[in-house]
Structure formats: structure tokens, C-alpha cells
PDB file of N, H, CA, C and O in Angstrom:
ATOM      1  N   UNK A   1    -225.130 -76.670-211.164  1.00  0.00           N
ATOM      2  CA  UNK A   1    -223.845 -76.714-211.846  1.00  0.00           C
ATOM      3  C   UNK A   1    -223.906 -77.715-212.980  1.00  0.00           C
ATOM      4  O   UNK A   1    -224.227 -78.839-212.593  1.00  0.00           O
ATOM      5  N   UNK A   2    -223.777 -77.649-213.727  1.00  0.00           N
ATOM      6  H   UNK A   2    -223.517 -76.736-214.040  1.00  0.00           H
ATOM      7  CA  UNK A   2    -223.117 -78.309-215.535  1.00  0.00           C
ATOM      8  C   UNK A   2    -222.383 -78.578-215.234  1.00  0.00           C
ATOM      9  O   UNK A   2    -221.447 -77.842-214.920  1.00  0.00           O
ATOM     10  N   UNK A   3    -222.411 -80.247-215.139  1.00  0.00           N
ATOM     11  H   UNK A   3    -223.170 -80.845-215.394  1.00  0.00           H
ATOM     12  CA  UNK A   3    -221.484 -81.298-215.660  1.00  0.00           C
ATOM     13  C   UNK A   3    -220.968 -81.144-217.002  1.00  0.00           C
ATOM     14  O   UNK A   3    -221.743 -81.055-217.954  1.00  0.00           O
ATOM     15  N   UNK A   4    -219.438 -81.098-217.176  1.00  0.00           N
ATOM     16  H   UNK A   4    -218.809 -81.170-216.402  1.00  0.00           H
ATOM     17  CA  UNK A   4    -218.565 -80.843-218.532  1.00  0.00           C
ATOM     18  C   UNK A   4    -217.936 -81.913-219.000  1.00  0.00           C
ATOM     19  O   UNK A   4    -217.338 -82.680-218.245  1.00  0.00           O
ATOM     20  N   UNK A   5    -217.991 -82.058-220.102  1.00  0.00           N
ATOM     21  H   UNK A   5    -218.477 -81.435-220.715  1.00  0.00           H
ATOM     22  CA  UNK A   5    -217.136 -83.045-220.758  1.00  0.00           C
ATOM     23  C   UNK A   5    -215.928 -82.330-221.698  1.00  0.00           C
ATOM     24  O   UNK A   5    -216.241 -81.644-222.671  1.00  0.00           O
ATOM     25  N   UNK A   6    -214.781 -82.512-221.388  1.00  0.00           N
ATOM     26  H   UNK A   6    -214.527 -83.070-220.598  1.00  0.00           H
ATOM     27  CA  UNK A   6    -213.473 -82.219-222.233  1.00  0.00           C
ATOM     28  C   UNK A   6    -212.871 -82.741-223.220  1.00  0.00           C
ATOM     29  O   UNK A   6    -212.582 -83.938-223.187  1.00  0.00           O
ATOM     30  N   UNK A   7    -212.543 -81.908-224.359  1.00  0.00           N
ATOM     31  H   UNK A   7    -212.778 -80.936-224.386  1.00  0.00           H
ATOM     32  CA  UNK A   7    -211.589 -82.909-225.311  1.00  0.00           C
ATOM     33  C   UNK A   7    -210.115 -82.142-224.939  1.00  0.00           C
ATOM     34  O   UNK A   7    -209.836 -80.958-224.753  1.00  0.00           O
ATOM     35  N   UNK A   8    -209.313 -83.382-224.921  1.00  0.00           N
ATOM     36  H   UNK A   8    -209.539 -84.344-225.072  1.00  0.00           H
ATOM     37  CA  UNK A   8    -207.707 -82.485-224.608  1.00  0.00           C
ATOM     38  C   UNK A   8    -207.105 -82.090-226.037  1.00  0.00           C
ATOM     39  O   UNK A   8    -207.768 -82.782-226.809  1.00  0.00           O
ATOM     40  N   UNK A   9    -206.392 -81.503-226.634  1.00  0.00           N
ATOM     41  H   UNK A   9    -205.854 -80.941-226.006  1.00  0.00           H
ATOM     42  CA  UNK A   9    -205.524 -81.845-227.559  1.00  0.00           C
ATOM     43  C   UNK A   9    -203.830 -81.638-226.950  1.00  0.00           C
ATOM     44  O   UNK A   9    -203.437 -81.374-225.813  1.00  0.00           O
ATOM     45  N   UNK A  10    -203.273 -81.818-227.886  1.00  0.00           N
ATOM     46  H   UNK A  10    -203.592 -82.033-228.809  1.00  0.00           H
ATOM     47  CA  UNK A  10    -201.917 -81.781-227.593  1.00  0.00           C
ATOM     48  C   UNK A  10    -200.901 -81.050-228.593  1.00  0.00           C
ATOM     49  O   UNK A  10    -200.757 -81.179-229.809  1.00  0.00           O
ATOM     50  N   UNK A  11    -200.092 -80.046-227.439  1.00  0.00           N
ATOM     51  H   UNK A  11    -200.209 -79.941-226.452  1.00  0.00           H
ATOM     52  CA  UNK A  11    -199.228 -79.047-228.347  1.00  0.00           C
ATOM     53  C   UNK A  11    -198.092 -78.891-228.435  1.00  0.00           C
ATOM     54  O   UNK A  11    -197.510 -79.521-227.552  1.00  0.00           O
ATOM     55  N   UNK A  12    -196.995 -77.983-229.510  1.00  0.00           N
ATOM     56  H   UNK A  12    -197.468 -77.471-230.227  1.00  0.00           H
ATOM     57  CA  UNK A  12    -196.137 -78.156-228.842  1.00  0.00           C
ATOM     58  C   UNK A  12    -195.368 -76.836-229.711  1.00  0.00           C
ATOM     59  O   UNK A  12    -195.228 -76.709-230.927  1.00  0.00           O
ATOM     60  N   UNK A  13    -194.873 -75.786-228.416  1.00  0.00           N
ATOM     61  H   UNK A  13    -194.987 -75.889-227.428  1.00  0.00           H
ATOM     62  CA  UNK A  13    -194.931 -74.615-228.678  1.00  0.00           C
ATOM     63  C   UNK A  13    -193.549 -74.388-228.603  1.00  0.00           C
ATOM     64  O   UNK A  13    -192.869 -75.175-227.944  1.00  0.00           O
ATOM     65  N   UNK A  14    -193.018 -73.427-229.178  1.00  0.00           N
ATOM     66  H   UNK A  14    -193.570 -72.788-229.713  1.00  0.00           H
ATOM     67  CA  UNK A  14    -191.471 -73.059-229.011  1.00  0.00           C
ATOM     68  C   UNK A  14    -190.921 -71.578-229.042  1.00  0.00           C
ATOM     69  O   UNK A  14    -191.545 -70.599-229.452  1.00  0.00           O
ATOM     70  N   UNK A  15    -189.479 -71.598-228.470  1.00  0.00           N
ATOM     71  H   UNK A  15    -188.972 -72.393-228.138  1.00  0.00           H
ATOM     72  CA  UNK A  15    -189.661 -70.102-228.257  1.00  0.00           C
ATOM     73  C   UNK A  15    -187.794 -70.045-227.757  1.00  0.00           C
ATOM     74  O   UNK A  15    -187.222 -70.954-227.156  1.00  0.00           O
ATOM     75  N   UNK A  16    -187.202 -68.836-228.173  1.00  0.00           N
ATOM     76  H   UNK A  16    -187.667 -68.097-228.662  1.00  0.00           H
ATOM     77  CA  UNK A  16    -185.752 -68.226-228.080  1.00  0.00           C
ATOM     78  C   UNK A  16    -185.608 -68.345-226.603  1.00  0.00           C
ATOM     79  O   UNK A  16    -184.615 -68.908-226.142  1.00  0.00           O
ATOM     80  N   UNK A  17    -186.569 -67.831-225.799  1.00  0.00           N
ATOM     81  H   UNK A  17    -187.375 -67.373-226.174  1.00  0.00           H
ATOM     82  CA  UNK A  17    -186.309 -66.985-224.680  1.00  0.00           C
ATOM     83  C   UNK A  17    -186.911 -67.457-223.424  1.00  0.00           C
ATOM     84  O   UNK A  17    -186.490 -67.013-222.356  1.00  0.00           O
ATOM     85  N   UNK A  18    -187.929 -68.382-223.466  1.00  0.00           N
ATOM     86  H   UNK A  18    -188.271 -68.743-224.334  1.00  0.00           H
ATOM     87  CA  UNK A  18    -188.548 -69.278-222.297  1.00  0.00           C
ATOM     88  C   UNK A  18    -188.992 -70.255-222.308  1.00  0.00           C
ATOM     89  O   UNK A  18    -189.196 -70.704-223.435  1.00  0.00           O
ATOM     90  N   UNK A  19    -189.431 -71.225-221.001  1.00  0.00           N
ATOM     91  H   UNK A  19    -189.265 -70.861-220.085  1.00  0.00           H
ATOM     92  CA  UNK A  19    -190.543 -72.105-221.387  1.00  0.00           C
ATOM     93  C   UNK A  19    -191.513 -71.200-221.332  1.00  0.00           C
ATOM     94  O   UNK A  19    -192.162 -70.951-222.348  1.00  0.00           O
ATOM     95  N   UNK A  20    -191.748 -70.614-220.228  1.00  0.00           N
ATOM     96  H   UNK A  20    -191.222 -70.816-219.402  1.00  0.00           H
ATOM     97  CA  UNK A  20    -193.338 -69.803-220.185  1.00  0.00           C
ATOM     98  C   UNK A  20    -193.568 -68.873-221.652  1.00  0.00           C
ATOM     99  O   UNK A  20    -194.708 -68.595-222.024  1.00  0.00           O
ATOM    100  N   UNK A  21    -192.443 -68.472-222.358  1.00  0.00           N
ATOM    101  H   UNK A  21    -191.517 -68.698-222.056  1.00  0.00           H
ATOM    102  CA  UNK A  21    -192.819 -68.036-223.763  1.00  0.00           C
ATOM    103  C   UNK A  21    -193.533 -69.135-224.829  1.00  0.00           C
ATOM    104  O   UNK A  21    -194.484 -68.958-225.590  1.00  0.00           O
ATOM    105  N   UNK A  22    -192.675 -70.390-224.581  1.00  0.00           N
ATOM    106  H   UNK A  22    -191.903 -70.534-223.963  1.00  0.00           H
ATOM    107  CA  UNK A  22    -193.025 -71.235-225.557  1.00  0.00           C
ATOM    108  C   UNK A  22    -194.136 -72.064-225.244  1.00  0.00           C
ATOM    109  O   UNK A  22    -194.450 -72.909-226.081  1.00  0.00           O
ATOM    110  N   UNK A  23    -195.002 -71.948-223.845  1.00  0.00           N
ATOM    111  H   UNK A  23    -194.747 -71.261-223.165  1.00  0.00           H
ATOM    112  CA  UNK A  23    -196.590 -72.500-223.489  1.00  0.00           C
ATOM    113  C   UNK A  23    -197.134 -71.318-224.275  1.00  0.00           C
ATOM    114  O   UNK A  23    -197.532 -71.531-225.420  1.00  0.00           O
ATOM    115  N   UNK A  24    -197.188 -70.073-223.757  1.00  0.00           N
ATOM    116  H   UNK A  24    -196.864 -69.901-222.826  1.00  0.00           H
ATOM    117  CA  UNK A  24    -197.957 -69.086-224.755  1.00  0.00           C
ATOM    118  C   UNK A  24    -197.688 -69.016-225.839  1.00  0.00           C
ATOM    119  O   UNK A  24    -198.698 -68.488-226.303  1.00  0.00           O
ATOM    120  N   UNK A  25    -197.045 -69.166-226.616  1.00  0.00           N
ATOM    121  H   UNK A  25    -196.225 -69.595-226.239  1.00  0.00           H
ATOM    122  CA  UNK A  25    -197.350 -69.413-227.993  1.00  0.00           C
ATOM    123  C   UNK A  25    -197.939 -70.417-228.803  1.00  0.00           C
ATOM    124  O   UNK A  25    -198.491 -70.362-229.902  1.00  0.00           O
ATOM    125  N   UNK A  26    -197.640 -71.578-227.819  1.00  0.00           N
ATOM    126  H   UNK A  26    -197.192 -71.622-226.927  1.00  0.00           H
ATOM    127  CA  UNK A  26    -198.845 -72.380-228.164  1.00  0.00           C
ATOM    128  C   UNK A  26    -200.206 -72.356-228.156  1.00  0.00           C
ATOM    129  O   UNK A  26    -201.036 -72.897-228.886  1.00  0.00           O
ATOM    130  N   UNK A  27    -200.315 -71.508-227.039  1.00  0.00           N
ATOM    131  H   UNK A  27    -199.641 -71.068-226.446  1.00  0.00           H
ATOM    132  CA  UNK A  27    -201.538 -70.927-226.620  1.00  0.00           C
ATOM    133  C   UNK A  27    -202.284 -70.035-227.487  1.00  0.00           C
ATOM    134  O   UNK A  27    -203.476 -70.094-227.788  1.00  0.00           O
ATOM    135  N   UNK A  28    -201.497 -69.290-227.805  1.00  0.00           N
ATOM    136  H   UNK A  28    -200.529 -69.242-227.561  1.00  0.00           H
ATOM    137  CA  UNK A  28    -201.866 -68.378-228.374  1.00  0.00           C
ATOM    138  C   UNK A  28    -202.266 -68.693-230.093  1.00  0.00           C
ATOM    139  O   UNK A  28    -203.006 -67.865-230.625  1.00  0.00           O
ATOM    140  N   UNK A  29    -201.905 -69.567-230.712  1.00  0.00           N
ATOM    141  H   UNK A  29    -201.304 -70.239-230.280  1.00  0.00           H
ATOM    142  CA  UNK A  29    -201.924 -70.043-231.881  1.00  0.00           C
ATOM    143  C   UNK A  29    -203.097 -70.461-231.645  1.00  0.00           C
ATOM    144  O   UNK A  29    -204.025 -69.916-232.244  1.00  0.00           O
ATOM    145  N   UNK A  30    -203.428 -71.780-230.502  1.00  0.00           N
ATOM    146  H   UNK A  30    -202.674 -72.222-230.015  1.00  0.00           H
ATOM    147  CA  UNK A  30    -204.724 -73.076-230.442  1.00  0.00           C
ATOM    148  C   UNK A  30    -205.495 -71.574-230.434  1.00  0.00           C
ATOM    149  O   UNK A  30    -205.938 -71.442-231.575  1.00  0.00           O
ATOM    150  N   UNK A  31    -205.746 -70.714-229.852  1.00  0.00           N
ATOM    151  H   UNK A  31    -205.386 -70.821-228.926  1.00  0.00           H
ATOM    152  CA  UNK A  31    -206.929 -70.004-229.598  1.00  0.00           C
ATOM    153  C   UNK A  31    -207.413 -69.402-230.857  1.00  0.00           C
ATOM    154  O   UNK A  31    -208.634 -69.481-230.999  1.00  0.00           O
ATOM    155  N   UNK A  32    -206.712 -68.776-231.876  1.00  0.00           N
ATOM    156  H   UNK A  32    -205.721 -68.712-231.761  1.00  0.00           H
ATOM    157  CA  UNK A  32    -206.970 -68.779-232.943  1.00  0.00           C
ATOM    158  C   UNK A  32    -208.238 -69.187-233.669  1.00  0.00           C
ATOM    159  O   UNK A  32    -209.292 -68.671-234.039  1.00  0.00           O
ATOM    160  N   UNK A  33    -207.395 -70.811-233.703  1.00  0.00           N
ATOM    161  H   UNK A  33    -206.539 -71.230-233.403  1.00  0.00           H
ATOM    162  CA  UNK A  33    -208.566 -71.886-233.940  1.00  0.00           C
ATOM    163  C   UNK A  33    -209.192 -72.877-233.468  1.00  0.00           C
ATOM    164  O   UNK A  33    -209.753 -73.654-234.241  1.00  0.00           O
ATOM    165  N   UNK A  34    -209.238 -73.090-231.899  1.00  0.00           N
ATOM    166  H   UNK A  34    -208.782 -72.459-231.272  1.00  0.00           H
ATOM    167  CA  UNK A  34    -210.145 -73.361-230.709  1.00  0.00           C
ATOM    168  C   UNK A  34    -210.682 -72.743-230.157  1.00  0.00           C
ATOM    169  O   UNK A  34    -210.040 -71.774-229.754  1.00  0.00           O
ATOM    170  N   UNK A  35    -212.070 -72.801-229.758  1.00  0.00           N
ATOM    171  H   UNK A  35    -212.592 -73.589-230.085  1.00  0.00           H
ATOM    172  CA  UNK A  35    -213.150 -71.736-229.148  1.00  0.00           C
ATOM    173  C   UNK A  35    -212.482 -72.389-227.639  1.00  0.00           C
ATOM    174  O   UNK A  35    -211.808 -73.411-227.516  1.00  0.00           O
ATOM    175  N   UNK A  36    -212.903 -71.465-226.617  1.00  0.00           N
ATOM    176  H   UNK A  36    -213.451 -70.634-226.716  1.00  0.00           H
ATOM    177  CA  UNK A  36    -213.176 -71.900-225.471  1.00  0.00           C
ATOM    178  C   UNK A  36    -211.976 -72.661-224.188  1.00  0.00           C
ATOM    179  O   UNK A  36    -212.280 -73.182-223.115  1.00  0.00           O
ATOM    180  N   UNK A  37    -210.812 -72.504-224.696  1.00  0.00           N
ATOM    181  H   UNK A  37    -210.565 -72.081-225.568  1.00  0.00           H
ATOM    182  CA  UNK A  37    -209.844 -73.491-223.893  1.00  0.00           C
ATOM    183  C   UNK A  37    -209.600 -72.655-222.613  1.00  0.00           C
ATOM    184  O   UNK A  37    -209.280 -71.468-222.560  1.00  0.00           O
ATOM    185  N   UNK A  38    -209.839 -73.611-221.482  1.00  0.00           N
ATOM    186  H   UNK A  38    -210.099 -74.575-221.525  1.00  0.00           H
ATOM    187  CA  UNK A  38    -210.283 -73.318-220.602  1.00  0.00           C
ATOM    188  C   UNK A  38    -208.469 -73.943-219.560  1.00  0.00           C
ATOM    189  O   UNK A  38    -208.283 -73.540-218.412  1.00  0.00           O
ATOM    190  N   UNK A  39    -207.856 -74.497-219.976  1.00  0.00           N
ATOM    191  H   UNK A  39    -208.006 -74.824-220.909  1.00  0.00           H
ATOM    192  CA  UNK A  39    -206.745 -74.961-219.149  1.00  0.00           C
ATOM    193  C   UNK A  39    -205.540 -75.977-220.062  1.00  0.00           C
ATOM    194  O   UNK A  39    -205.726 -76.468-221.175  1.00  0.00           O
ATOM    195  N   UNK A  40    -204.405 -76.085-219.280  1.00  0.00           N
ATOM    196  H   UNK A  40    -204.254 -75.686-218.376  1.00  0.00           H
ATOM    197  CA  UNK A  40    -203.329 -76.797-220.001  1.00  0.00           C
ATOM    198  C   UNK A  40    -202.769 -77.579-218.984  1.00  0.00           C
ATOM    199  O   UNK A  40    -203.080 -77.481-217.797  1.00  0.00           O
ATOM    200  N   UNK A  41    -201.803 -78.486-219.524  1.00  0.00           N
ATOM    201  H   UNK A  41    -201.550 -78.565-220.488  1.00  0.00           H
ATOM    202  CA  UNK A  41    -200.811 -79.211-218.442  1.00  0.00           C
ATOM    203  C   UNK A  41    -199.437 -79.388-219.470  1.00  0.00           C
ATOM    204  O   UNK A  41    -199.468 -79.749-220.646  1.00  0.00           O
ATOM    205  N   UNK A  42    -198.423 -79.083-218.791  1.00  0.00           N
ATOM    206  H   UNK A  42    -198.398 -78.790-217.835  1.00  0.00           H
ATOM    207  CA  UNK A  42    -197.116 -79.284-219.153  1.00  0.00           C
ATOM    208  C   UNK A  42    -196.967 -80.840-219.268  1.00  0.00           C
ATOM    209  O   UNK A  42    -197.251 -81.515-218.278  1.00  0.00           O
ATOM    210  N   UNK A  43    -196.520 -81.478-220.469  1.00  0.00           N
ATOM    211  H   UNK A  43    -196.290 -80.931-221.274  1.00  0.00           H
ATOM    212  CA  UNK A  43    -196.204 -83.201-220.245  1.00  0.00           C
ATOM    213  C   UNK A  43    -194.827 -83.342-220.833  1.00  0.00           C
ATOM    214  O   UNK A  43    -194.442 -84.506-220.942  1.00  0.00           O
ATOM    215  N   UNK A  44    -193.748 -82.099-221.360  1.00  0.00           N
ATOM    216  H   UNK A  44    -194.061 -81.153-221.272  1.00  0.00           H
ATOM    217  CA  UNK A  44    -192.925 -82.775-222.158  1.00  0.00           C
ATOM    218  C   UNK A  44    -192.395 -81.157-222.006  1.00  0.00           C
ATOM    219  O   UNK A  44    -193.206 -80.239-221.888  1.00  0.00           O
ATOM    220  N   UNK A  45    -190.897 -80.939-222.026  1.00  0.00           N
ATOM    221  H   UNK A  45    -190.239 -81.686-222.123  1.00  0.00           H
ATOM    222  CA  UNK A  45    -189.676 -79.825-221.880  1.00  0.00           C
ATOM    223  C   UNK A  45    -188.348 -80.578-222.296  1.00  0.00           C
ATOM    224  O   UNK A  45    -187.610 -81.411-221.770  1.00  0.00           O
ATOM    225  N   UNK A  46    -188.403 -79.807-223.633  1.00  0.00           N
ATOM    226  H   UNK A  46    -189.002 -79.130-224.060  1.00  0.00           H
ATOM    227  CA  UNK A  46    -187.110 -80.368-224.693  1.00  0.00           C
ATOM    228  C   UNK A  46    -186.057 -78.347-225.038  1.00  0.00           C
ATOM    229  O   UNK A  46    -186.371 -77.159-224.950  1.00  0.00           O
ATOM    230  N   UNK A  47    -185.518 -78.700-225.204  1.00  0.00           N
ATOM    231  H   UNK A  47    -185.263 -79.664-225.275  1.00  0.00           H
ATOM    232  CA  UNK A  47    -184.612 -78.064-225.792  1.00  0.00           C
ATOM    233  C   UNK A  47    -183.198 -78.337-226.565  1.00  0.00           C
ATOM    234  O   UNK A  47    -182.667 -79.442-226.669  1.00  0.00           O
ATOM    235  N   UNK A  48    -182.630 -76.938-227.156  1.00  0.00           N
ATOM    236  H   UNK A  48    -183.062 -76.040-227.072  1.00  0.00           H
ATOM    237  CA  UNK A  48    -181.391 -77.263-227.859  1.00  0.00           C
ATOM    238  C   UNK A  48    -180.247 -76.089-227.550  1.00  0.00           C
ATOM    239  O   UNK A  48    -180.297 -74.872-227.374  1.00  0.00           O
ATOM    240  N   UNK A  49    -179.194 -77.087-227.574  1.00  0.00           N
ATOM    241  H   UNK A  49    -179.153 -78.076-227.716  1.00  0.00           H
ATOM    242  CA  UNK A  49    -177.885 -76.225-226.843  1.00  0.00           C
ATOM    243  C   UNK A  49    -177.016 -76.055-227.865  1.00  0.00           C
ATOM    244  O   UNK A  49    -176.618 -76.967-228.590  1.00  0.00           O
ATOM    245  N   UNK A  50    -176.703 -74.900-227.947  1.00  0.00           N
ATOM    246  H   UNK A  50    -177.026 -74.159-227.358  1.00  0.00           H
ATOM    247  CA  UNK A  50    -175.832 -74.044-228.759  1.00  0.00           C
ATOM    248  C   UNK A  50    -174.241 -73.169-228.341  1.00  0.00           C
ATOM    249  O   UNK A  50    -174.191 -71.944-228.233  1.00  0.00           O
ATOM    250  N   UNK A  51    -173.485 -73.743-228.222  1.00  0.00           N
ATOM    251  H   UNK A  51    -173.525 -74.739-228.310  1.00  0.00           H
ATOM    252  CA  UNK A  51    -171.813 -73.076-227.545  1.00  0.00           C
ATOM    253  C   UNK A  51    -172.257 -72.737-225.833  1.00  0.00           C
ATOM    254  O   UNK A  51    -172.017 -71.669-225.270  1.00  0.00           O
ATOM    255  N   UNK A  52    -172.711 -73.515-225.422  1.00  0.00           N
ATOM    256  H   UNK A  52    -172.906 -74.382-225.879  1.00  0.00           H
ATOM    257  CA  UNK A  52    -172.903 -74.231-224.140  1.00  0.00           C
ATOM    258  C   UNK A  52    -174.017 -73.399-222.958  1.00  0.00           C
ATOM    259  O   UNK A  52    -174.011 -73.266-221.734  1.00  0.00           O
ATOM    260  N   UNK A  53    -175.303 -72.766-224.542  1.00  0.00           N
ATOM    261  H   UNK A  53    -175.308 -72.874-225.536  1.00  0.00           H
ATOM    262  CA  UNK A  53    -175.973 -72.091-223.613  1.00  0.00           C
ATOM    263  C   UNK A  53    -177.355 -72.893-224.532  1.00  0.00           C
ATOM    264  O   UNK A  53    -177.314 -73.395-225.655  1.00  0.00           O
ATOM    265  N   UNK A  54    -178.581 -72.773-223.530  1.00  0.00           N
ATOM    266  H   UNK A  54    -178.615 -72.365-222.618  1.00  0.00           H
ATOM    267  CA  UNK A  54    -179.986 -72.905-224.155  1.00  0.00           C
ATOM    268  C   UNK A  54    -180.211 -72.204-225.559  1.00  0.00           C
ATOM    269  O   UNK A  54    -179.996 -70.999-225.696  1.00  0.00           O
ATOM    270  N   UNK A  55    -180.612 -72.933-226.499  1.00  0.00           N
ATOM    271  H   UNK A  55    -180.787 -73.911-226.388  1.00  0.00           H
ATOM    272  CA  UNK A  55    -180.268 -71.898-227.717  1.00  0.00           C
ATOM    273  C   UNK A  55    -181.778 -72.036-227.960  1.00  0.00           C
ATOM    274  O   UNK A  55    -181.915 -71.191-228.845  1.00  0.00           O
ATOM    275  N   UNK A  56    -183.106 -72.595-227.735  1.00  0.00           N
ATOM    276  H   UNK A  56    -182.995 -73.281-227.016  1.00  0.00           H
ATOM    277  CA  UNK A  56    -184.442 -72.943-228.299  1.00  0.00           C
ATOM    278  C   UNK A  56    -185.315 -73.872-227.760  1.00  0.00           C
ATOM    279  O   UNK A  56    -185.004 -75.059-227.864  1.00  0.00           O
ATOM    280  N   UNK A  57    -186.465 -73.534-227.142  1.00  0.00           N
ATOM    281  H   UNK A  57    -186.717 -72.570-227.058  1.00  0.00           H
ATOM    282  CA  UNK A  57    -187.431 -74.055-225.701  1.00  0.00           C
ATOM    283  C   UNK A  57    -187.987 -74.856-226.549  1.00  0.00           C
ATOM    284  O   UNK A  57    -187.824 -74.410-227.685  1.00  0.00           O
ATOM    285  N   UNK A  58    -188.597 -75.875-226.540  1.00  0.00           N
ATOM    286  H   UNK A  58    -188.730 -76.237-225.617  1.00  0.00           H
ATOM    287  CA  UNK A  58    -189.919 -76.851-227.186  1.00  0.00           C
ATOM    288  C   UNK A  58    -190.585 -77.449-225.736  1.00  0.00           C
ATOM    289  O   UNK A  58    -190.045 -78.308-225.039  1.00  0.00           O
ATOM    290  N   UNK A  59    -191.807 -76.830-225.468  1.00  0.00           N
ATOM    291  H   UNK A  59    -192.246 -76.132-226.034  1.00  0.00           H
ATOM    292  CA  UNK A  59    -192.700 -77.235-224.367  1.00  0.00           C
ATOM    293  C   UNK A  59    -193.802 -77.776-225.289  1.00  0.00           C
ATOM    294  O   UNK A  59    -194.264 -77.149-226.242  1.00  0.00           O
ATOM    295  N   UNK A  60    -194.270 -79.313-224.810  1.00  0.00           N
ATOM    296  H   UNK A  60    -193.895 -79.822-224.035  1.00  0.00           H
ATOM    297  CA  UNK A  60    -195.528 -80.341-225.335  1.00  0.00           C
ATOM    298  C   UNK A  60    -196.457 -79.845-223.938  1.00  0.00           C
ATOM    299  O   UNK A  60    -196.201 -79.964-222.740  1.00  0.00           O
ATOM    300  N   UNK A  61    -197.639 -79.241-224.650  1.00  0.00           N
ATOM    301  H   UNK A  61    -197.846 -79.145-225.624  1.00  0.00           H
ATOM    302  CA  UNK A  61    -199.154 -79.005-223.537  1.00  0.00           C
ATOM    303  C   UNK A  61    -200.238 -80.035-224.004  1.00  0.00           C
ATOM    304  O   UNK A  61    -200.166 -80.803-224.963  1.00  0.00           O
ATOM    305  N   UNK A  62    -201.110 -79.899-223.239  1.00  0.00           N
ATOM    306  H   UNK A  62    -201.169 -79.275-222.460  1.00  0.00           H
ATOM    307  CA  UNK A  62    -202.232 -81.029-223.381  1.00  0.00           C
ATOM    308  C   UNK A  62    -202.990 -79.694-222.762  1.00  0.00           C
ATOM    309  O   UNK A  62    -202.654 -79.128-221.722  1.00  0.00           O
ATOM    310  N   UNK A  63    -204.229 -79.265-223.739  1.00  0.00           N
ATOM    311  H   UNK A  63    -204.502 -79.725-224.584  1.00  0.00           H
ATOM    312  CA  UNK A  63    -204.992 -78.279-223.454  1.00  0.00           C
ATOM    313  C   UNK A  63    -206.498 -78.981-223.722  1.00  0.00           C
ATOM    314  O   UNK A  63    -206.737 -79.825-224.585  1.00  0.00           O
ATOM    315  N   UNK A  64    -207.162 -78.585-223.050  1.00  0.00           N
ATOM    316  H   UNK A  64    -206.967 -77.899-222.348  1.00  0.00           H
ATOM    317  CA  UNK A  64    -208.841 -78.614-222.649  1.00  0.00           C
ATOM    318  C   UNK A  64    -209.329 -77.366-222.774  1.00  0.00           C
ATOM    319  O   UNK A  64    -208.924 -76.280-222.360  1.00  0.00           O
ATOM    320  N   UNK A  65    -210.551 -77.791-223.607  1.00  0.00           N
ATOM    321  H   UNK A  65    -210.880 -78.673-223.944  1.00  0.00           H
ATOM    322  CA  UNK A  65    -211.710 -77.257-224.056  1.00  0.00           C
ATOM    323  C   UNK A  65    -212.802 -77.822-223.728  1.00  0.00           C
ATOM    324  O   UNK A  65    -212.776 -79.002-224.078  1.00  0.00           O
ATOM    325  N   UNK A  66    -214.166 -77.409-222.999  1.00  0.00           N
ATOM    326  H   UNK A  66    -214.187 -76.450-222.715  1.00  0.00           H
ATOM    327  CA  UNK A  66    -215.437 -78.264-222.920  1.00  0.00           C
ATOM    328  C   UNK A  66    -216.551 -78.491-224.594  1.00  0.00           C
ATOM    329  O   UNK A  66    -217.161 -77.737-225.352  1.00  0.00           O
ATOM    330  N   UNK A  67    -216.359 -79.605-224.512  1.00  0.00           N
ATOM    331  H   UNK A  67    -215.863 -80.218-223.896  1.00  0.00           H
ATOM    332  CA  UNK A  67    -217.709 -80.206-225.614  1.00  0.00           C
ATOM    333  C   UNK A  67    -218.466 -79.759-225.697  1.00  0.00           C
ATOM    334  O   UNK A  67    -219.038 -80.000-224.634  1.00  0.00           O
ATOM    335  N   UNK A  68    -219.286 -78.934-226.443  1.00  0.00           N
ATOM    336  H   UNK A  68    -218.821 -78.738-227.306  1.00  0.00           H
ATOM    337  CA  UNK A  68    -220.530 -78.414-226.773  1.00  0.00           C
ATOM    338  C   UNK A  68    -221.504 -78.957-226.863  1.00  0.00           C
ATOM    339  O   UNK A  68    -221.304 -79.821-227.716  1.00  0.00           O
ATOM    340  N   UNK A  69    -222.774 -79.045-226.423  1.00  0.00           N
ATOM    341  H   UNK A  69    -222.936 -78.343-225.730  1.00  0.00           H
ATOM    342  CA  UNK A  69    -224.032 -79.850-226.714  1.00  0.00           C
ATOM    343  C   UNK A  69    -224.855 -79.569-227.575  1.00  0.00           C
ATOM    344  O   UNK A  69    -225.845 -80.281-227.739  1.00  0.00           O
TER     345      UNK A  69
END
């Protein structure tokens, strides 16, 4: 087994209609232009309220990718 070394970065994705919409779109953007991301962690769930309903998700991820040798 290969020992891995990770770099995290940190994201922060948004979305009308979910949190789980607004992790994948973050997701979906980093992959774009990150090879290889292999996992995430939720560190931060913000939103904004509009005539007394959720009006817009902002989820902060911390995603990993392994270092290349």
C-alpha cells in the first residue's frame, strides 16, 4: 500500500435549492480544474433569508487531493 500525502483546499459553493446542491457545485467546478479529488469535509453552512424562507445555501468544503510524485 502507498503511503499518500494530501493537499486540502478550501471551497465555497452555493446554490437556490440545497446544501447538498451547493457541496456539488463546488465540486463540480474544483474538478474542472483539480485532477484527482478524492474527498471533502463540510466546515462552514451560511445562508440568506428572504420573507421568512431560505432564499440561498453557501456551504465552505475543505477538499483533498493526493500529491503527485
Amino acid at each position: 500500500m502507498k503511503n499518500h500525502v494530501y493537499k486540502l483546499i478550501e471551497l465555497t459553493g452555493t446554490s437556490t435549492l440545497s446544501v447538498e446542491d451547493a457541496v456539488n457545485n463546488a465540486v463540480r467546478h474544483a474538478h474542472k480544474a483539480v485532477k484527482n479529488l478524492r474527498w471533502f469535509e463540510v466546515v462552514d453552512t451560511r445562508g440568506d433569508i428572504a420573507k421568512g424562507r431560505v432564499e440561498h445555501w453557501q456551504v465552505t468544503i475543505k477538499v483533498g487531493f493526493p500529491v503527485e510524485d
